[in-house]
Amino acid sequence: MTSSGRYRVLSDEQWARIEPLLPSNEGRRGHPFRNGRRVVEVIAYRYRTGIPWRDLPREPFVPWQTAWKRHRRYAADGTWDRVL
């Protein structure tokens, strides 16, 4: 993730407040959650720009499928309610 530029969404201070509110992957099967900040930033970027999931730029973020799945999971388990 670049430290500045058009893809920068969250400041370090904002991320420090959000990170503890996200679920951990302890005790979960499958791939561990990685790049939590990148995923949250791509979701915020998508809502800021209004572009379709499939049009998200992969290079500075994560694959659109990862962002979409994590967004759905966070919406279903109440994570976004805690963050907001």
Tab-separated table of C-alpha atoms in Angstrom:
chain	number	residue	atom	x	y	z
A	1	MET	CA	0.000	0.000	0.000
A	2	THR	CA	1.360	3.338	-0.922
A	3	SER	CA	1.741	5.842	1.868
A	4	SER	CA	0.029	8.552	-0.137
A	5	GLY	CA	-1.924	8.976	-3.292
A	6	ARG	CA	-5.387	8.513	-4.572
A	7	TYR	CA	-5.834	5.054	-3.046
A	8	ARG	CA	-5.000	6.131	0.491
A	9	VAL	CA	-8.208	5.949	2.481
A	10	LEU	CA	-7.416	5.651	6.203
A	11	SER	CA	-4.910	7.539	8.309
A	12	ASP	CA	-2.796	5.592	10.788
A	13	GLU	CA	-4.861	7.070	13.614
A	14	GLN	CA	-8.135	5.920	12.019
A	15	TRP	CA	-6.747	2.434	11.449
A	16	ALA	CA	-5.588	2.222	15.086
A	17	ARG	CA	-9.196	2.836	16.161
A	18	ILE	CA	-10.726	0.364	13.683
A	19	GLU	CA	-8.314	-2.562	13.930
A	20	PRO	CA	-9.295	-3.744	17.451
A	21	LEU	CA	-12.955	-3.862	16.372
A	22	LEU	CA	-12.330	-6.355	13.559
A	23	PRO	CA	-12.763	-10.075	14.217
A	24	SER	CA	-9.680	-12.235	14.535
A	25	ASN	CA	-9.239	-15.493	12.708
A	26	GLU	CA	-8.285	-17.472	15.789
A	27	GLY	CA	-10.050	-20.791	15.833
A	28	ARG	CA	-11.217	-20.448	12.238
A	29	ARG	CA	-10.477	-22.986	9.572
A	30	GLY	CA	-9.095	-22.074	6.191
A	31	HIS	CA	-6.852	-19.227	5.185
A	32	PRO	CA	-6.025	-16.749	7.933
A	33	PHE	CA	-7.134	-13.150	7.522
A	34	ARG	CA	-4.280	-11.140	6.103
A	35	ASN	CA	-3.966	-7.554	5.024
A	36	GLY	CA	-6.818	-6.357	7.219
A	37	ARG	CA	-6.060	-2.715	6.559
A	38	ARG	CA	-5.881	-3.232	2.815
A	39	VAL	CA	-9.243	-4.981	2.811
A	40	VAL	CA	-10.936	-2.272	4.867
A	41	GLU	CA	-9.369	0.418	2.702
A	42	VAL	CA	-10.525	-1.188	-0.543
A	43	ILE	CA	-14.068	-1.493	0.838
A	44	ALA	CA	-14.027	2.179	1.865
A	45	TYR	CA	-12.536	3.134	-1.507
A	46	ARG	CA	-15.289	1.249	-3.308
A	47	TYR	CA	-17.997	3.079	-1.368
A	48	ARG	CA	-16.259	6.430	-1.846
A	49	THR	CA	-16.002	6.003	-5.611
A	50	GLY	CA	-19.163	3.992	-6.234
A	51	ILE	CA	-17.458	1.636	-8.678
A	52	PRO	CA	-18.536	-2.004	-9.080
A	53	TRP	CA	-16.669	-4.640	-7.051
A	54	ARG	CA	-15.144	-6.157	-10.198
A	55	ASP	CA	-13.636	-2.815	-11.225
A	56	LEU	CA	-11.602	-2.356	-8.047
A	57	PRO	CA	-7.891	-1.862	-8.760
A	58	ARG	CA	-6.078	-4.984	-7.620
A	59	GLU	CA	-2.545	-3.658	-7.479
A	60	PRO	CA	-2.730	-1.319	-4.481
A	61	PHE	CA	-5.376	-3.375	-2.689
A	62	VAL	CA	-6.494	-7.016	-2.720
A	63	PRO	CA	-8.502	-9.041	-5.255
A	64	TRP	CA	-12.086	-7.841	-5.509
A	65	GLN	CA	-13.358	-11.269	-4.468
A	66	THR	CA	-11.481	-11.017	-1.164
A	67	ALA	CA	-12.879	-7.567	-0.473
A	68	TRP	CA	-16.419	-8.605	-1.385
A	69	LYS	CA	-16.343	-11.743	0.780
A	70	ARG	CA	-14.907	-9.890	3.764
A	71	HIS	CA	-17.465	-7.098	3.375
A	72	ARG	CA	-20.303	-9.650	3.376
A	73	ARG	CA	-18.860	-11.430	6.398
A	74	TYR	CA	-18.428	-8.182	8.336
A	75	ALA	CA	-21.971	-7.100	7.466
A	76	ALA	CA	-23.444	-10.434	8.564
A	77	ASP	CA	-21.572	-10.707	11.867
A	78	GLY	CA	-22.127	-7.087	12.978
A	79	THR	CA	-18.542	-5.913	12.539
A	80	TRP	CA	-19.569	-2.857	10.522
A	81	ASP	CA	-22.107	-1.947	13.204
A	82	ARG	CA	-19.319	-1.957	15.827
A	83	VAL	CA	-16.942	0.017	13.586
A	84	LEU	CA	-19.511	2.659	12.681
